PDB file of C-alpha atoms in Angstrom:
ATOM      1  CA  UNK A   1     -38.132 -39.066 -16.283  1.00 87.00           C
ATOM      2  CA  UNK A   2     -39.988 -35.782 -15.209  1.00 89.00           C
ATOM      3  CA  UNK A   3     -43.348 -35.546 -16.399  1.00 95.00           C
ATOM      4  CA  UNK A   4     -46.807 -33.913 -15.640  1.00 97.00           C
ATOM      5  CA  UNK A   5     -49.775 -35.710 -17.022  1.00 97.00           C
ATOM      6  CA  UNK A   6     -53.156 -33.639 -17.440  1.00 98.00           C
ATOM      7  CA  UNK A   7     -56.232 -35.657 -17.341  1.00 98.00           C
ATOM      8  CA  UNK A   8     -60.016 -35.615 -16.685  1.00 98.00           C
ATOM      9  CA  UNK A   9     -60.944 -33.105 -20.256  1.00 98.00           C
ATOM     10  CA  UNK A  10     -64.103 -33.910 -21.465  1.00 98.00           C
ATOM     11  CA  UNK A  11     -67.293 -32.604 -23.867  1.00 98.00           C
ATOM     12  CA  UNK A  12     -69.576 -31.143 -20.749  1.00 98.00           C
ATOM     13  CA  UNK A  13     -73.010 -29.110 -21.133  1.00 98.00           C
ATOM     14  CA  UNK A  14     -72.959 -25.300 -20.222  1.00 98.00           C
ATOM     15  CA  UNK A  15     -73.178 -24.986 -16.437  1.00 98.00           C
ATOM     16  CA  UNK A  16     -71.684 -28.461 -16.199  1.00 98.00           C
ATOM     17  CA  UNK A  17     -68.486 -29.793 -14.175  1.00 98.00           C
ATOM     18  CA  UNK A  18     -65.363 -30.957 -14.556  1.00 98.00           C
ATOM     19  CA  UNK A  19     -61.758 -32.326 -12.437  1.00 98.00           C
ATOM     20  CA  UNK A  20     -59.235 -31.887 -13.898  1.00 98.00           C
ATOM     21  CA  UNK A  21     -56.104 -33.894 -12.601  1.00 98.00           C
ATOM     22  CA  UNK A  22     -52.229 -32.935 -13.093  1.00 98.00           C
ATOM     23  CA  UNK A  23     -50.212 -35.810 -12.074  1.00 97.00           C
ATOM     24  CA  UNK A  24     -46.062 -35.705 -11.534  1.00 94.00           C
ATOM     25  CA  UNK A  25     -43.916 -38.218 -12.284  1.00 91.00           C
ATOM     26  CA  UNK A  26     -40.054 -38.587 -11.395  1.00 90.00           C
ATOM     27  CA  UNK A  27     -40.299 -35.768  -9.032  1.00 88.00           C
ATOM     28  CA  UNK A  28     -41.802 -34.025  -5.987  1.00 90.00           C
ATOM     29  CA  UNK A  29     -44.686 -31.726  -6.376  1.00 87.00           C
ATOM     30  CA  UNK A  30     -44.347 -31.072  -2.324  1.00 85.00           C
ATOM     31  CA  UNK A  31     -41.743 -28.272  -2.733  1.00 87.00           C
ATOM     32  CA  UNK A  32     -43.715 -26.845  -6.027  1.00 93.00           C
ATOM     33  CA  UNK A  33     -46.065 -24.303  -7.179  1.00 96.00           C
ATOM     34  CA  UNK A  34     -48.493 -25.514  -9.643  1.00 97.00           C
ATOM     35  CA  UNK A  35     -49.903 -23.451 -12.110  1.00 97.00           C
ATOM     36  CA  UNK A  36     -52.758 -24.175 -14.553  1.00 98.00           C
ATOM     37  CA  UNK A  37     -53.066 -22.497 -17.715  1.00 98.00           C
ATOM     38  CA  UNK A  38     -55.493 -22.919 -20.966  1.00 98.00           C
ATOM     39  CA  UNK A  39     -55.455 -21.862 -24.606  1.00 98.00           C
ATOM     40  CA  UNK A  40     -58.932 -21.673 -26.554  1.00 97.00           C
ATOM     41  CA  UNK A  41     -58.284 -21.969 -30.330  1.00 92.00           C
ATOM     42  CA  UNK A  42     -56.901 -18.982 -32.017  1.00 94.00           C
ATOM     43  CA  UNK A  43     -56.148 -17.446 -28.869  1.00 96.00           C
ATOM     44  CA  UNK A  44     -52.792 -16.953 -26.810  1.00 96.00           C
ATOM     45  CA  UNK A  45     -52.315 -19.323 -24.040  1.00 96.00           C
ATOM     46  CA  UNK A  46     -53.389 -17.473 -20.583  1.00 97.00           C
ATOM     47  CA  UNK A  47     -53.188 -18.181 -16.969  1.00 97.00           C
ATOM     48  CA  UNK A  48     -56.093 -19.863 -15.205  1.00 98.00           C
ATOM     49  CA  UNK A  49     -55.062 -20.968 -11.718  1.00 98.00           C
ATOM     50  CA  UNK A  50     -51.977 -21.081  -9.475  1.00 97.00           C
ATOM     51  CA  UNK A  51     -51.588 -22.857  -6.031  1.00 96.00           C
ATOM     52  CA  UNK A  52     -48.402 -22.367  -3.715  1.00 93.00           C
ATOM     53  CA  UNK A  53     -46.182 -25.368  -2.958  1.00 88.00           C
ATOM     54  CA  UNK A  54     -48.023 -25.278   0.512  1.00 85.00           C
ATOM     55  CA  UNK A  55     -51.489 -25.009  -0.810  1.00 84.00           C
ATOM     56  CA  UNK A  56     -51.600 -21.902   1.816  1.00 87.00           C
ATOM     57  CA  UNK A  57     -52.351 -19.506  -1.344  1.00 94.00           C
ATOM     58  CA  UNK A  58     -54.276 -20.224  -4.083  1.00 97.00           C
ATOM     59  CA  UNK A  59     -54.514 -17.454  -7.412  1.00 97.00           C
ATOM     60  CA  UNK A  60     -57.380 -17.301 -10.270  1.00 98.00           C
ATOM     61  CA  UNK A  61     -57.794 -15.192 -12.861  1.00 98.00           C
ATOM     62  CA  UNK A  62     -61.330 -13.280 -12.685  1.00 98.00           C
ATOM     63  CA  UNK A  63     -62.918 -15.148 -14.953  1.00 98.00           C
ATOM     64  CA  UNK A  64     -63.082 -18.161 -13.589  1.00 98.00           C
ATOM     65  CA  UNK A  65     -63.315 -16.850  -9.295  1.00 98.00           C
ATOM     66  CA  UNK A  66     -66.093 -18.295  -7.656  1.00 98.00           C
ATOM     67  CA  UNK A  67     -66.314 -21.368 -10.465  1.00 98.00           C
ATOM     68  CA  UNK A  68     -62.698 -22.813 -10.213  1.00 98.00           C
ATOM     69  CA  UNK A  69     -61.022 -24.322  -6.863  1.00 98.00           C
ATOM     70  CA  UNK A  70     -57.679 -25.762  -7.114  1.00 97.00           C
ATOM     71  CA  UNK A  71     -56.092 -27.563  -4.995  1.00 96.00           C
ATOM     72  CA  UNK A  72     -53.443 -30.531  -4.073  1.00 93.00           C
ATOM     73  CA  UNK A  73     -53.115 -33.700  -2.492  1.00 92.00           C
ATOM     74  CA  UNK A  74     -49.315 -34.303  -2.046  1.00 87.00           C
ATOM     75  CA  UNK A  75     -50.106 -37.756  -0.776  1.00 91.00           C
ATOM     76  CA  UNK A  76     -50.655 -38.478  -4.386  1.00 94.00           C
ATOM     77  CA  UNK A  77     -48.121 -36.571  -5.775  1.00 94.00           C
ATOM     78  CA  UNK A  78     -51.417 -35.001  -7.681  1.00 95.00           C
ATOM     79  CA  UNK A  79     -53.255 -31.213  -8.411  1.00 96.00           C
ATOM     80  CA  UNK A  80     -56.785 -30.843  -9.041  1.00 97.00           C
ATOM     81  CA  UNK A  81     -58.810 -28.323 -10.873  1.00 98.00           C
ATOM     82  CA  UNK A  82     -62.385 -28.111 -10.267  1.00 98.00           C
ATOM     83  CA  UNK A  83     -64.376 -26.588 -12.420  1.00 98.00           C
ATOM     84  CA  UNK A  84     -68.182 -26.080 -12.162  1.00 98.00           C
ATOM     85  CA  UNK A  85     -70.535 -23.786 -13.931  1.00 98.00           C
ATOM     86  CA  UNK A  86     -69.024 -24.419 -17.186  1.00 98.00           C
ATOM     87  CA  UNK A  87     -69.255 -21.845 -19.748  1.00 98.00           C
ATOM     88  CA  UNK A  88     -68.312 -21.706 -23.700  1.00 97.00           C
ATOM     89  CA  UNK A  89     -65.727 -19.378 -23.445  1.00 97.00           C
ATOM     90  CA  UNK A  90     -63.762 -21.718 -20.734  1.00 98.00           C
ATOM     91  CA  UNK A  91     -63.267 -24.412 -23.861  1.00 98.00           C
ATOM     92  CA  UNK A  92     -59.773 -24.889 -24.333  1.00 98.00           C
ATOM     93  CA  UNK A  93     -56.798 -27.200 -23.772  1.00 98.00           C
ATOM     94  CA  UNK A  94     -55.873 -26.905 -19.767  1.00 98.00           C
ATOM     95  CA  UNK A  95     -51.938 -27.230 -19.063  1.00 98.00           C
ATOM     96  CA  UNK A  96     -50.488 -27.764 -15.894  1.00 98.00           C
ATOM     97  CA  UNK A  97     -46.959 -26.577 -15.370  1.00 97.00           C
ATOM     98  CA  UNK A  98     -44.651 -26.287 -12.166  1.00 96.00           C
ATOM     99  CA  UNK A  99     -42.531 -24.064 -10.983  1.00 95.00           C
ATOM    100  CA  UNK A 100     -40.667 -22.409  -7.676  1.00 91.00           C
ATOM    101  CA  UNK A 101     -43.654 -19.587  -7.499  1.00 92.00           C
ATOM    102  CA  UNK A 102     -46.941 -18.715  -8.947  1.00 94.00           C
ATOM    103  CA  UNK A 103     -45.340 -15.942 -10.657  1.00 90.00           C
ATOM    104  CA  UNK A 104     -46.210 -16.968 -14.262  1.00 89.00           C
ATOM    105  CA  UNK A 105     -45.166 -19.178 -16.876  1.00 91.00           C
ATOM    106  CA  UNK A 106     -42.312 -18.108 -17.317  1.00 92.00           C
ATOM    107  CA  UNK A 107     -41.295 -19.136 -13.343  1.00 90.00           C
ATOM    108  CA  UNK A 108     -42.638 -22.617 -14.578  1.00 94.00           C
ATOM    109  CA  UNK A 109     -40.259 -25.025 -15.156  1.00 94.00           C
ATOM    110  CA  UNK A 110     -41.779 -28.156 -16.271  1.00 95.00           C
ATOM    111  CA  UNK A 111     -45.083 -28.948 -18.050  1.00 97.00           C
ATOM    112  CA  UNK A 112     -47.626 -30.942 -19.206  1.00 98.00           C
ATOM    113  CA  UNK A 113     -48.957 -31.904 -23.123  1.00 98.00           C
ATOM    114  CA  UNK A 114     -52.759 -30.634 -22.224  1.00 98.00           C
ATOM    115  CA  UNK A 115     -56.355 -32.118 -21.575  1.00 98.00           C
ATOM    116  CA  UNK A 116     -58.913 -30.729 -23.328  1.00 98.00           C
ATOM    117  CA  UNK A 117     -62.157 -29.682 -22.085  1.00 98.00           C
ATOM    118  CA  UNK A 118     -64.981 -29.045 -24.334  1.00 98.00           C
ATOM    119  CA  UNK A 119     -68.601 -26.970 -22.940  1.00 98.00           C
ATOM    120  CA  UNK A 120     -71.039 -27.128 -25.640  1.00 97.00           C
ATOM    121  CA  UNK A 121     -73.438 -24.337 -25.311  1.00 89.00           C
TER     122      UNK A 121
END
């Protein structure tokens, strides 16, 4: 059975940190991109993070550049989100999702149920 299984969400301070994890199971994420993506309550679901199936290219939205690093260890079949400097406005429920390409979600073909990461201010 595919799956993708978000973890590491937590209540975190303002200008705190967090990993998040996206683990795959019953497939490869070698030959994937893997996308992250959040939705704050009340508001649409946008794009946070993308990293190619290499991990030669990595792709952040602006608010979150210089704060966010993703990356992959293929070893473990496993993506990581860091995320440091914590503000308000990044609470939300994080999704990771893969696809061929970071092109968006609608290139992504598989995805996760969500960990959610809280910053109290």
């Amino acid at each position: 059975q595919v799956q993708l299984v978000e973890s590491g969400g937590a209540l975190v301070q303002s200008g705190g940190s967090l990993r998040l994890s996206c683990a795959a199971s019953g497939f490869t994420l070698n030959y994937n991109a893997i996308g992250w993506f959040r939705q704050a309550p009340g508001k649409e679901r946008e794009g946070v993070s993308c990293i190619s199936s290499s991990g030669g290219s990595a792709y952040y939205t602006d608010s979150v550049k210089g704060r966010f690093t993703v990356s992959r260890d293929n070893a473990k079949n496993t993506v990581y989100l860091e995320m440091n400097n914590l503000k308000a406005a990044d609470t939300a429920v994080y999704y990771c999702a893969s696809g061929a390409e970071c092109s968006g979600p609608s290139t992504m073909r598989y995805w996760g149920k969500g960990t959610l990461a809280i910053v109290s201010s």
